[in-house]
Short mmCIF file of C-alpha atoms in Angstrom, two decimals:
data_model
loop_
_atom_site.label_atom_id
_atom_site.label_comp_id
_atom_site.label_asym_id
_atom_site.label_seq_id
_atom_site.Cartn_x
_atom_site.Cartn_y
_atom_site.Cartn_z
CA UNK A 22 24.36 -12.28 22.52
CA UNK A 23 23.22 -14.03 19.33
CA UNK A 24 20.90 -16.26 21.37
CA UNK A 25 19.55 -13.22 23.19
CA UNK A 26 18.73 -11.46 19.93
CA UNK A 27 16.96 -14.56 18.68
CA UNK A 28 14.92 -14.64 21.86
CA UNK A 29 14.01 -10.97 21.60
CA UNK A 30 12.80 -11.42 18.04
CA UNK A 31 11.08 -14.78 18.48
CA UNK A 32 7.68 -15.03 16.91
CA UNK A 33 7.84 -11.71 15.11
CA UNK A 34 7.16 -11.37 11.42
CA UNK A 35 9.89 -10.59 8.92
CA UNK A 36 10.56 -6.90 8.63
CA UNK A 37 8.89 -5.19 5.67
CA UNK A 38 10.21 -1.99 4.19
CA UNK A 39 7.95 1.06 4.16
CA UNK A 40 8.99 4.29 2.49
CA UNK A 41 8.83 7.60 4.28
CA UNK A 42 10.29 10.77 2.84
CA UNK A 43 12.79 8.66 0.91
CA UNK A 44 13.36 5.03 0.08
CA UNK A 45 17.07 5.76 -0.23
CA UNK A 46 19.00 2.86 1.30
CA UNK A 47 22.42 4.19 0.33
CA UNK A 48 23.53 3.95 3.94
CA UNK A 49 25.32 0.78 4.90
CA UNK A 50 23.69 -1.79 7.15
CA UNK A 51 25.97 -0.77 9.98
CA UNK A 52 25.58 2.99 10.05
CA UNK A 53 24.04 6.16 8.74
CA UNK A 54 25.18 7.88 5.56
CA UNK A 55 25.74 11.54 4.74
CA UNK A 56 25.22 13.36 1.49
CA UNK A 57 25.19 17.09 0.80
CA UNK A 58 24.82 18.01 4.45
CA UNK A 59 21.94 15.56 5.00
CA UNK A 60 22.38 12.39 7.03
CA UNK A 61 20.25 9.36 6.16
CA UNK A 62 19.33 7.28 9.20
CA UNK A 63 17.38 4.06 9.34
CA UNK A 64 14.46 3.94 11.75
CA UNK A 65 12.54 0.86 12.88
CA UNK A 66 8.84 1.48 13.60
CA UNK A 67 5.60 -0.40 14.27
CA UNK A 68 2.71 0.49 11.89
CA UNK A 69 0.38 1.87 14.56
CA UNK A 70 -1.00 5.28 15.55
CA UNK A 71 1.76 5.74 18.13
CA UNK A 72 4.35 6.68 15.50
CA UNK A 73 2.18 9.14 13.54
CA UNK A 74 4.30 12.10 14.76
CA UNK A 75 7.31 10.79 12.85
CA UNK A 76 5.38 10.57 9.58
CA UNK A 77 3.95 14.03 10.20
CA UNK A 78 7.42 15.32 11.05
CA UNK A 79 8.73 14.08 7.72
CA UNK A 80 5.78 15.63 5.89
CA UNK A 81 6.25 18.95 7.67
CA UNK A 82 9.97 18.96 6.97
CA UNK A 83 11.11 18.88 10.60
CA UNK A 84 13.68 16.12 10.05
CA UNK A 85 14.93 17.68 6.82
CA UNK A 86 15.32 21.00 8.62
CA UNK A 87 17.61 19.30 11.11
CA UNK A 88 19.63 17.67 8.35
CA UNK A 89 18.10 14.19 8.54
CA UNK A 90 16.49 11.92 5.99
CA UNK A 91 14.61 8.93 7.42
CA UNK A 92 14.59 5.48 5.86
CA UNK A 93 11.81 3.63 7.67
CA UNK A 94 11.31 -0.11 8.14
CA UNK A 95 8.30 -1.60 9.94
CA UNK A 96 8.10 -4.55 12.33
CA UNK A 97 5.45 -6.33 14.36
CA UNK A 98 6.75 -5.18 17.73
CA UNK A 99 9.52 -3.50 19.67
CA UNK A 100 11.13 -6.83 20.54
CA UNK A 101 12.09 -7.24 16.88
CA UNK A 102 13.40 -3.69 16.59
CA UNK A 103 15.76 -3.86 19.59
CA UNK A 104 18.25 -6.33 18.05
CA UNK A 105 18.05 -4.42 14.76
CA UNK A 106 19.21 -1.23 16.47
CA UNK A 107 21.95 -2.92 18.48
CA UNK A 108 23.32 -4.73 15.41
CA UNK A 109 23.39 -1.50 13.39
CA UNK A 110 20.60 -2.48 10.99
CA UNK A 111 18.79 0.63 12.27
CA UNK A 112 20.26 3.72 13.88
CA UNK A 113 17.05 4.44 15.80
CA UNK A 114 13.98 2.47 16.77
CA UNK A 115 10.62 2.69 18.51
CA UNK A 116 9.82 0.23 21.28
CA UNK A 117 7.58 -0.24 24.27
CA UNK A 118 9.21 0.36 27.64
CA UNK A 119 9.00 -3.25 28.79
CA UNK A 120 10.98 -4.53 25.79
CA UNK A 121 13.60 -1.84 26.41
CA UNK A 122 13.82 -2.79 30.07
CA UNK A 123 14.11 -6.49 29.19
CA UNK A 124 17.01 -5.58 26.91
CA UNK A 125 18.77 -3.54 29.62
CA UNK A 126 18.27 -6.33 32.16
CA UNK A 127 20.16 -8.59 29.74
CA UNK A 128 22.95 -6.01 29.35
CA UNK A 129 21.89 -5.18 25.80
CA UNK A 130 23.29 -1.66 25.23
CA UNK A 131 20.24 0.42 24.33
CA UNK A 132 19.28 3.87 25.54
CA UNK A 133 16.16 5.95 25.03
CA UNK A 134 16.69 9.29 23.28
CA UNK A 135 13.19 10.73 22.90
CA UNK A 136 9.75 10.32 24.37
CA UNK A 137 7.33 8.26 22.31
CA UNK A 138 3.76 8.08 23.59
CA UNK A 139 1.71 8.05 26.75
CA UNK A 140 -1.65 6.61 27.72
CA UNK A 141 -4.58 9.01 27.94
CA UNK A 142 -4.96 7.86 31.54
CA UNK A 143 -8.74 7.57 31.14
CA UNK A 144 -10.52 4.25 31.65
CA UNK A 145 -12.57 3.32 28.61
CA UNK A 146 -11.09 6.15 26.58
CA UNK A 147 -7.53 5.04 25.95
CA UNK A 148 -5.81 4.20 22.66
CA UNK A 149 -5.28 0.61 23.84
CA UNK A 150 -7.86 -1.81 25.23
CA UNK A 151 -8.75 -5.43 25.84
CA UNK A 152 -11.55 -6.16 23.40
CA UNK A 153 -13.97 -9.01 22.86
CA UNK A 154 -16.37 -9.92 20.09
CA UNK A 155 -19.89 -8.55 20.06
CA UNK A 156 -22.16 -10.61 22.37
CA UNK A 157 -19.15 -12.28 24.02
CA UNK A 158 -19.85 -13.73 27.48
CA UNK A 159 -16.58 -12.15 28.68
CA UNK A 160 -17.45 -9.00 30.60
CA UNK A 161 -14.32 -8.18 32.60
CA UNK A 162 -10.61 -8.94 32.69
CA UNK A 163 -11.24 -11.62 35.32
CA UNK A 164 -13.17 -13.58 32.70
CA UNK A 165 -9.96 -13.98 30.66
CA UNK A 166 -8.86 -16.89 32.88
CA UNK A 167 -8.44 -19.93 30.63
CA UNK A 168 -9.13 -17.86 27.52
CA UNK A 169 -7.00 -17.19 24.44
CA UNK A 170 -5.87 -13.55 24.45
CA UNK A 171 -3.91 -12.02 21.57
CA UNK A 172 -1.02 -9.60 22.13
CA UNK A 173 1.40 -8.35 19.48
CA UNK A 174 4.54 -9.72 21.14
CA UNK A 175 4.93 -12.05 24.11
CA UNK A 176 6.66 -10.73 27.25
CA UNK A 177 6.19 -7.07 26.34
CA UNK A 178 4.24 -4.16 27.79
CA UNK A 179 0.91 -5.48 26.55
CA UNK A 180 1.30 -8.81 28.34
CA UNK A 181 2.32 -7.01 31.53
CA UNK A 182 -0.64 -4.62 31.24
CA UNK A 183 -3.18 -7.37 30.56
CA UNK A 184 -1.86 -9.30 33.54
CA UNK A 185 -2.33 -6.24 35.74
CA UNK A 186 -5.91 -5.75 34.53
CA UNK A 187 -6.67 -9.39 35.32
CA UNK A 188 -5.17 -9.00 38.81
CA UNK A 189 -7.12 -5.82 39.52
CA UNK A 190 -10.32 -7.56 38.44
CA UNK A 191 -9.66 -10.36 40.92
CA UNK A 192 -8.40 -12.96 38.46
CA UNK A 193 -5.27 -15.08 38.08
CA UNK A 194 -3.11 -13.80 35.18
CA UNK A 195 -1.14 -17.06 35.06
CA UNK A 196 -4.29 -18.77 33.76
CA UNK A 197 -4.53 -16.53 30.69
CA UNK A 198 -3.45 -18.14 27.41
CA UNK A 199 -1.44 -15.49 25.57
CA UNK A 200 -0.96 -15.84 21.83
CA UNK A 201 1.20 -13.68 19.58
CA UNK A 202 -0.50 -11.91 16.70
CA UNK A 203 0.16 -8.72 14.71
CA UNK A 204 -2.15 -5.84 15.63
CA UNK A 205 -3.61 -5.59 12.13
CA UNK A 206 -4.57 -9.29 12.20
CA UNK A 207 -6.39 -9.09 15.53
CA UNK A 208 -9.74 -7.66 14.32
CA UNK A 209 -10.33 -10.51 11.86
CA UNK A 210 -9.12 -13.16 14.33
CA UNK A 211 -11.45 -11.80 16.99
CA UNK A 212 -14.41 -11.57 14.61
CA UNK A 213 -13.90 -15.14 13.40
CA UNK A 214 -13.55 -16.58 16.90
CA UNK A 215 -9.93 -17.70 16.54
CA UNK A 216 -9.19 -15.81 19.77
CA UNK A 217 -11.38 -14.94 22.74
CA UNK A 218 -9.98 -11.45 23.33
CA UNK A 219 -7.38 -9.08 21.96
CA UNK A 220 -5.20 -6.39 23.48
CA UNK A 221 -5.34 -3.92 20.60
CA UNK A 222 -4.06 -0.40 20.05
CA UNK A 223 -5.10 2.11 17.45
CA UNK A 224 -5.92 1.92 14.62
CA UNK A 225 -6.80 -1.77 15.16
CA UNK A 226 -8.94 -0.77 18.15
CA UNK A 227 -11.14 1.40 15.93
CA UNK A 228 -11.45 -1.46 13.45
CA UNK A 229 -12.59 -3.83 16.21
CA UNK A 230 -15.18 -1.30 17.35
CA UNK A 231 -16.44 -0.89 13.77
CA UNK A 232 -17.10 -4.66 13.78
CA UNK A 233 -19.18 -4.35 16.93
CA UNK A 234 -16.39 -5.35 19.29
CA UNK A 235 -16.53 -4.25 22.93
CA UNK A 236 -13.87 -2.98 25.36
CA UNK A 237 -13.73 -4.75 28.71
CA UNK A 238 -10.61 -3.13 30.21
CA UNK A 239 -8.02 -0.38 29.71
CA UNK A 240 -4.79 -2.19 30.68
CA UNK A 241 -2.35 0.66 30.10
CA UNK A 242 -4.41 2.83 32.44
CA UNK A 243 -4.42 0.00 34.99
CA UNK A 244 -0.60 -0.02 35.07
CA UNK A 245 -0.15 3.63 36.05
CA UNK A 246 -1.72 7.06 35.54
CA UNK A 247 -0.41 8.70 32.35
CA UNK A 248 1.83 5.74 31.59
CA UNK A 249 4.80 6.29 29.29
CA UNK A 250 4.17 3.41 26.92
CA UNK A 251 7.04 3.64 24.44
CA UNK A 252 10.10 5.68 23.48
CA UNK A 253 12.48 6.16 20.59
CA UNK A 254 15.92 4.71 21.25
CA UNK A 255 19.36 3.98 19.84
CA UNK A 256 22.34 1.83 20.77
CA UNK A 257 24.80 3.10 23.35
CA UNK A 258 27.59 2.70 20.81
CA UNK A 259 25.83 4.80 18.17
CA UNK A 260 24.99 7.51 20.70
CA UNK A 261 28.62 7.73 21.81
CA UNK A 262 29.97 7.90 18.26
CA UNK A 263 27.27 10.15 16.78
CA UNK A 264 26.08 12.60 19.46
CA UNK A 265 25.36 15.25 16.82
CA UNK A 266 23.03 12.97 14.87
CA UNK A 267 21.28 11.88 18.08
CA UNK A 268 20.75 15.53 19.03
CA UNK A 269 19.27 16.28 15.60
CA UNK A 270 16.93 13.29 15.90
CA UNK A 271 15.85 14.38 19.38
CA UNK A 272 15.11 17.93 18.25
CA UNK A 273 13.21 16.91 15.13
CA UNK A 274 11.21 14.31 17.05
CA UNK A 275 10.34 16.80 19.79
CA UNK A 276 8.94 19.16 17.15
CA UNK A 277 7.03 16.27 15.59
CA UNK A 278 5.50 15.20 18.92
CA UNK A 279 4.35 18.74 19.67
CA UNK A 280 2.88 19.12 16.19
CA UNK A 281 0.98 15.83 16.42
CA UNK A 282 -0.43 16.70 19.83
CA UNK A 283 -1.74 20.00 18.44
CA UNK A 284 -3.11 18.64 15.13
CA UNK A 285 -5.27 15.55 15.79
CA UNK A 286 -7.06 15.72 12.44
CA UNK A 287 -3.75 15.60 10.59
CA UNK A 288 -2.72 12.64 12.74
CA UNK A 289 -5.79 10.69 11.67
CA UNK A 290 -5.14 11.44 8.01
CA UNK A 291 -1.45 10.50 8.09
CA UNK A 292 -2.29 7.14 9.71
CA UNK A 293 -4.00 6.07 6.46
CA UNK A 294 -0.68 6.37 4.63
CA UNK A 295 1.08 3.59 6.56
CA UNK A 296 -1.72 1.38 7.97
CA UNK A 297 -4.66 -0.47 6.44
CA UNK A 298 -7.36 1.42 8.34
CA UNK A 299 -10.31 2.48 6.15
CA UNK A 300 -10.98 6.21 5.98
CA UNK A 301 -14.53 5.55 7.24
CA UNK A 302 -13.15 4.29 10.57
CA UNK A 303 -10.85 7.26 11.20
CA UNK A 304 -13.30 9.20 13.35
CA UNK A 305 -13.40 6.32 15.85
CA UNK A 306 -9.66 6.38 16.45
CA UNK A 307 -8.69 7.38 20.01
CA UNK A 308 -5.39 9.19 19.96
CA UNK A 309 -2.67 8.70 22.59
CA UNK A 310 -0.86 11.56 24.29
CA UNK A 311 2.47 12.78 22.94
CA UNK A 312 4.09 14.65 25.87
CA UNK A 313 7.57 16.10 25.50
CA UNK A 314 8.97 14.22 28.49
CA UNK A 315 8.69 10.65 29.74
CA UNK A 316 6.89 9.98 33.03
CA UNK A 317 9.58 8.25 35.09
CA UNK A 318 7.30 7.27 37.98
CA UNK A 319 5.02 5.40 35.56
CA UNK A 320 8.03 3.59 34.08
CA UNK A 321 9.10 2.61 37.60
CA UNK A 322 5.62 1.15 38.20
CA UNK A 323 5.93 -0.81 34.95
CA UNK A 324 9.36 -2.03 36.02
CA UNK A 325 7.93 -3.41 39.29
CA UNK A 326 5.26 -5.30 37.38
CA UNK A 327 7.91 -6.71 35.04
CA UNK A 328 9.84 -7.96 38.04
CA UNK A 329 6.67 -9.48 39.50
CA UNK A 330 6.05 -11.29 36.22
CA UNK A 331 9.70 -12.46 36.14
CA UNK A 332 10.48 -10.75 32.82
CA UNK A 333 13.91 -9.49 33.89
CA UNK A 334 17.12 -11.40 34.60
CA UNK A 335 18.18 -8.46 36.75
CA UNK A 336 16.62 -5.13 37.69
CA UNK A 337 16.99 -2.75 34.72
CA UNK A 338 19.10 0.34 35.40
CA UNK A 339 16.71 3.14 34.44
CA UNK A 340 19.46 5.75 34.81
CA UNK A 341 21.31 4.10 31.92
CA UNK A 342 18.16 3.59 29.87
CA UNK A 343 16.39 6.94 30.13
CA UNK A 344 17.72 10.22 28.71
#
């Protein structure tokens, strides 16, 4: 299990603490803490637009209303958050579906508890895209053969999605040279020529566009219509021992998702509080969808691609993973 956790977290940056609502770390590293009717839970997130509903939910008091106080820590990708949740470092986490399925295929006891985000389903108008530098000779995903393409974490949903875009464009995904890079480092790396292309999500996508960068594919749309990209999750053990806390988290997160979907301007503003995006670039940010429920058929399509790319030791049991 220790080797598995090391593999899941390989290449990711060290976790950096980010305050949200409270920087209170009075809870132990192995569980949540309660005080005066409020339970403090630790939540692992990625500093991208996807998780804006949580920050809005804290600001609007949804979590407090349900008796929760969030202590948030950020990471480069979901692969780093999974072992943190299973070990008890976090009670909840946010991760892309591929990383969660990889974990389940390795018998890592994680289960999704709330929907996270979905693709817009519109080519050229999604919150994630393969981008190239202005005046790049690369015009389609097929042109990525032999090129250096940045993704935030190897063997996750972004690698799977880029591979599918390359296939659909008539190329060979095995010839793509994937490199691991944090989303917020991709714009500068692309602009300087350190990489040939980058699979970026917002707000890094807006930053790339502000530098003159160009989209050449919408990989998440290529995987499946209205793809469920990521979900909030916990460990099976924590869910069994703390069903009341899990229910409170689910309810508060559902309210937060609905609020974010209905208040796009507030989403853009809250993003500036936990990312480095300049205010001047905010209007260019393409927001994802935050539906209440996950799209199981799209997750099944993603699972088939993961099997095709040999990401799983065994077929993940979606009945055990999904709520």
